[in-house]
């Protein structure tokens, strides 16, 4: 597992894929506003699905960290693989978060403007977007002012907002 997560080609591949997906998201966002353009609904659904995976990968850091801590306490032999996975997710956590935000903006804008009598999904999507915006804002503030007690309190707020977003996303997906 160590060779996979710590290999430089994997890190470069993740960054390139993230940049391409962000560019695709921006391009599709622009297409929404151009008159006469009728983008495909399935493409925007795919953006939402990729945003889900990106948000799960961003939250995966927290899950892998707790698995690593438990493995370390119990002296499990594959704890080093969990550590490598945690370091991978920690390194790309911000990328996954911002990528989820960009993808959600394009996905949500399209479905907000072209909803098909599924207002429950639209409202739950708005709620999930607001929660993701809160997570992103707190993450940005945490990144800028990560010192002392104030940094720890922002980190806790970021974690609570992430749980709120996870609940809002679950409601959105179940509607």
Short mmCIF file of N, CA and C in Angstrom, two decimals, residues 22-95:
data_model
loop_
_atom_site.label_atom_id
_atom_site.label_comp_id
_atom_site.label_asym_id
_atom_site.label_seq_id
_atom_site.Cartn_x
_atom_site.Cartn_y
_atom_site.Cartn_z
N UNK A 22 -11.81 20.67 -12.50
CA UNK A 22 -12.15 22.06 -12.17
C UNK A 22 -12.37 22.87 -13.45
N UNK A 23 -11.52 22.67 -14.44
CA UNK A 23 -11.68 23.37 -15.72
C UNK A 23 -12.98 22.95 -16.41
N UNK A 24 -13.31 21.66 -16.38
CA UNK A 24 -14.57 21.18 -16.95
C UNK A 24 -15.75 21.80 -16.24
N UNK A 25 -15.66 21.88 -14.93
CA UNK A 25 -16.74 22.47 -14.15
C UNK A 25 -16.96 23.93 -14.52
N UNK A 26 -15.88 24.68 -14.64
CA UNK A 26 -15.99 26.10 -15.01
C UNK A 26 -16.55 26.24 -16.42
N UNK A 27 -16.09 25.41 -17.35
CA UNK A 27 -16.58 25.47 -18.73
C UNK A 27 -18.08 25.16 -18.79
N UNK A 28 -18.51 24.15 -18.06
CA UNK A 28 -19.94 23.82 -18.07
C UNK A 28 -20.77 24.88 -17.36
N UNK A 29 -20.19 25.53 -16.36
CA UNK A 29 -20.90 26.63 -15.69
C UNK A 29 -21.12 27.77 -16.68
N UNK A 30 -20.12 28.07 -17.49
CA UNK A 30 -20.26 29.13 -18.49
C UNK A 30 -21.30 28.75 -19.54
N UNK A 31 -21.33 27.47 -19.93
CA UNK A 31 -22.31 27.02 -20.93
C UNK A 31 -23.75 27.17 -20.46
N UNK A 32 -23.97 27.10 -19.16
CA UNK A 32 -25.34 27.26 -18.64
C UNK A 32 -25.90 28.62 -19.01
N UNK A 33 -25.06 29.64 -18.98
CA UNK A 33 -25.51 31.01 -19.16
C UNK A 33 -25.53 31.48 -20.61
N UNK A 34 -24.93 30.72 -21.53
CA UNK A 34 -24.94 31.12 -22.94
C UNK A 34 -26.29 30.81 -23.56
N UNK A 35 -26.88 31.75 -24.26
CA UNK A 35 -28.19 31.49 -24.88
C UNK A 35 -28.05 30.49 -26.03
N UNK A 36 -29.05 29.64 -26.14
CA UNK A 36 -29.08 28.67 -27.23
C UNK A 36 -28.29 27.40 -26.95
N UNK A 37 -27.61 27.37 -25.85
CA UNK A 37 -26.87 26.15 -25.50
C UNK A 37 -27.78 25.25 -24.68
N UNK A 38 -27.85 24.01 -25.06
CA UNK A 38 -28.67 23.04 -24.33
C UNK A 38 -27.78 21.89 -23.87
N UNK A 39 -27.03 22.08 -22.80
CA UNK A 39 -26.17 21.00 -22.33
C UNK A 39 -26.99 19.81 -21.86
N UNK A 40 -26.35 18.69 -21.86
CA UNK A 40 -27.04 17.46 -21.51
C UNK A 40 -27.20 17.33 -20.01
N UNK A 41 -28.39 16.93 -19.59
CA UNK A 41 -28.70 16.77 -18.18
C UNK A 41 -27.81 15.71 -17.53
N UNK A 42 -27.50 14.65 -18.28
CA UNK A 42 -26.68 13.56 -17.73
C UNK A 42 -25.27 14.03 -17.37
N UNK A 43 -24.77 14.99 -18.13
CA UNK A 43 -23.43 15.52 -17.85
C UNK A 43 -23.40 16.24 -16.50
N UNK A 44 -24.46 16.98 -16.20
CA UNK A 44 -24.54 17.68 -14.92
C UNK A 44 -24.81 16.71 -13.77
N UNK A 45 -25.52 15.63 -14.06
CA UNK A 45 -25.67 14.58 -13.04
C UNK A 45 -24.31 13.95 -12.74
N UNK A 46 -23.52 13.74 -13.78
CA UNK A 46 -22.17 13.19 -13.60
C UNK A 46 -21.31 14.13 -12.75
N UNK A 47 -21.44 15.45 -12.99
CA UNK A 47 -20.71 16.41 -12.15
C UNK A 47 -21.10 16.25 -10.69
N UNK A 48 -22.37 16.05 -10.43
CA UNK A 48 -22.83 15.85 -9.05
C UNK A 48 -22.25 14.58 -8.45
N UNK A 49 -22.19 13.52 -9.24
CA UNK A 49 -21.63 12.26 -8.76
C UNK A 49 -20.15 12.39 -8.46
N UNK A 50 -19.42 13.07 -9.33
CA UNK A 50 -17.99 13.29 -9.09
C UNK A 50 -17.79 14.18 -7.87
N UNK A 51 -18.68 15.15 -7.68
CA UNK A 51 -18.61 16.01 -6.50
C UNK A 51 -18.84 15.19 -5.23
N UNK A 52 -19.76 14.23 -5.29
CA UNK A 52 -19.98 13.31 -4.16
C UNK A 52 -18.70 12.58 -3.81
N UNK A 53 -18.07 11.99 -4.82
CA UNK A 53 -16.84 11.24 -4.58
C UNK A 53 -15.73 12.14 -4.05
N UNK A 54 -15.66 13.36 -4.55
CA UNK A 54 -14.65 14.29 -4.07
C UNK A 54 -14.90 14.67 -2.61
N UNK A 55 -16.16 14.88 -2.26
CA UNK A 55 -16.49 15.19 -0.87
C UNK A 55 -16.20 13.99 0.04
N UNK A 56 -16.49 12.80 -0.45
CA UNK A 56 -16.19 11.59 0.33
C UNK A 56 -14.69 11.44 0.50
N UNK A 57 -13.93 11.74 -0.54
CA UNK A 57 -12.47 11.67 -0.43
C UNK A 57 -11.95 12.71 0.55
N UNK A 58 -12.55 13.90 0.54
CA UNK A 58 -12.16 14.93 1.51
C UNK A 58 -12.47 14.49 2.92
N UNK A 59 -13.62 13.87 3.13
CA UNK A 59 -13.97 13.35 4.44
C UNK A 59 -13.26 12.06 4.77
N UNK A 60 -12.71 11.41 3.74
CA UNK A 60 -11.98 10.16 3.97
C UNK A 60 -10.77 10.35 4.84
N UNK A 61 -10.22 11.57 4.84
CA UNK A 61 -9.07 11.84 5.69
C UNK A 61 -9.42 11.60 7.15
N UNK A 62 -10.58 12.05 7.55
CA UNK A 62 -11.01 11.89 8.93
C UNK A 62 -11.20 10.41 9.27
N UNK A 63 -11.84 9.67 8.37
CA UNK A 63 -12.08 8.24 8.61
C UNK A 63 -10.78 7.44 8.67
N UNK A 64 -9.88 7.71 7.73
CA UNK A 64 -8.62 6.98 7.69
C UNK A 64 -7.76 7.34 8.91
N UNK A 65 -7.83 8.58 9.34
CA UNK A 65 -7.08 8.99 10.53
C UNK A 65 -7.53 8.21 11.76
N UNK A 66 -8.85 8.09 11.93
CA UNK A 66 -9.36 7.35 13.08
C UNK A 66 -9.04 5.85 12.97
N UNK A 67 -9.08 5.31 11.76
CA UNK A 67 -8.70 3.90 11.58
C UNK A 67 -7.21 3.71 11.91
N UNK A 68 -6.38 4.67 11.51
CA UNK A 68 -4.95 4.58 11.82
C UNK A 68 -4.70 4.65 13.32
N UNK A 69 -5.40 5.55 14.01
CA UNK A 69 -5.22 5.67 15.46
C UNK A 69 -5.64 4.37 16.16
N UNK A 70 -6.76 3.81 15.73
CA UNK A 70 -7.20 2.54 16.33
C UNK A 70 -6.23 1.42 16.02
N UNK A 71 -5.70 1.39 14.79
CA UNK A 71 -4.72 0.37 14.42
C UNK A 71 -3.44 0.51 15.21
N UNK A 72 -3.04 1.73 15.47
CA UNK A 72 -1.83 1.98 16.24
C UNK A 72 -2.01 1.54 17.70
N UNK A 73 -3.19 1.80 18.26
CA UNK A 73 -3.48 1.38 19.64
C UNK A 73 -3.45 -0.14 19.78
N UNK A 74 -3.95 -0.83 18.75
CA UNK A 74 -4.06 -2.28 18.80
C UNK A 74 -2.85 -2.99 18.17
N UNK A 75 -1.90 -2.19 17.72
CA UNK A 75 -0.67 -2.71 17.10
C UNK A 75 -0.97 -3.67 15.94
N UNK A 76 -1.84 -3.23 15.07
CA UNK A 76 -2.19 -4.01 13.88
C UNK A 76 -1.07 -3.86 12.86
N UNK A 77 -0.73 -4.93 12.18
CA UNK A 77 0.44 -4.90 11.30
C UNK A 77 0.25 -4.04 10.07
N UNK A 78 -0.96 -3.78 9.62
CA UNK A 78 -1.16 -2.96 8.43
C UNK A 78 -1.39 -1.50 8.77
N UNK A 79 -1.01 -1.08 9.99
CA UNK A 79 -1.17 0.31 10.38
C UNK A 79 -0.32 1.25 9.55
N UNK A 80 0.82 0.75 9.02
CA UNK A 80 1.67 1.61 8.20
C UNK A 80 1.00 1.94 6.86
N UNK A 81 0.24 0.98 6.34
CA UNK A 81 -0.53 1.27 5.12
C UNK A 81 -1.60 2.31 5.37
N UNK A 82 -2.25 2.22 6.54
CA UNK A 82 -3.24 3.24 6.90
C UNK A 82 -2.59 4.61 7.07
N UNK A 83 -1.37 4.61 7.60
CA UNK A 83 -0.67 5.88 7.76
C UNK A 83 -0.39 6.50 6.40
N UNK A 84 0.04 5.71 5.44
CA UNK A 84 0.30 6.21 4.09
C UNK A 84 -0.98 6.74 3.44
N UNK A 85 -2.09 6.01 3.65
CA UNK A 85 -3.36 6.47 3.10
C UNK A 85 -3.77 7.79 3.76
N UNK A 86 -3.58 7.89 5.07
CA UNK A 86 -3.91 9.13 5.77
C UNK A 86 -3.08 10.29 5.25
N UNK A 87 -1.77 10.08 5.07
CA UNK A 87 -0.91 11.14 4.57
C UNK A 87 -1.31 11.57 3.16
N UNK A 88 -1.76 10.60 2.35
CA UNK A 88 -2.24 10.91 1.00
C UNK A 88 -3.49 11.79 1.07
N UNK A 89 -4.47 11.37 1.88
CA UNK A 89 -5.71 12.14 1.99
C UNK A 89 -5.47 13.50 2.61
N UNK A 90 -4.55 13.58 3.57
CA UNK A 90 -4.25 14.87 4.20
C UNK A 90 -3.61 15.83 3.20
N UNK A 91 -2.73 15.30 2.36
CA UNK A 91 -2.06 16.16 1.38
C UNK A 91 -3.04 16.73 0.36
N UNK A 92 -4.04 15.94 -0.03
CA UNK A 92 -4.97 16.35 -1.08
C UNK A 92 -6.34 16.77 -0.54
N UNK A 93 -6.46 16.93 0.77
CA UNK A 93 -7.73 17.27 1.40
C UNK A 93 -8.30 18.58 0.85
N UNK A 94 -7.48 19.60 0.76
CA UNK A 94 -7.93 20.90 0.27
C UNK A 94 -8.34 20.82 -1.20
N UNK A 95 -7.57 20.09 -2.00
CA UNK A 95 -7.91 19.91 -3.41
C UNK A 95 -9.27 19.25 -3.55
#
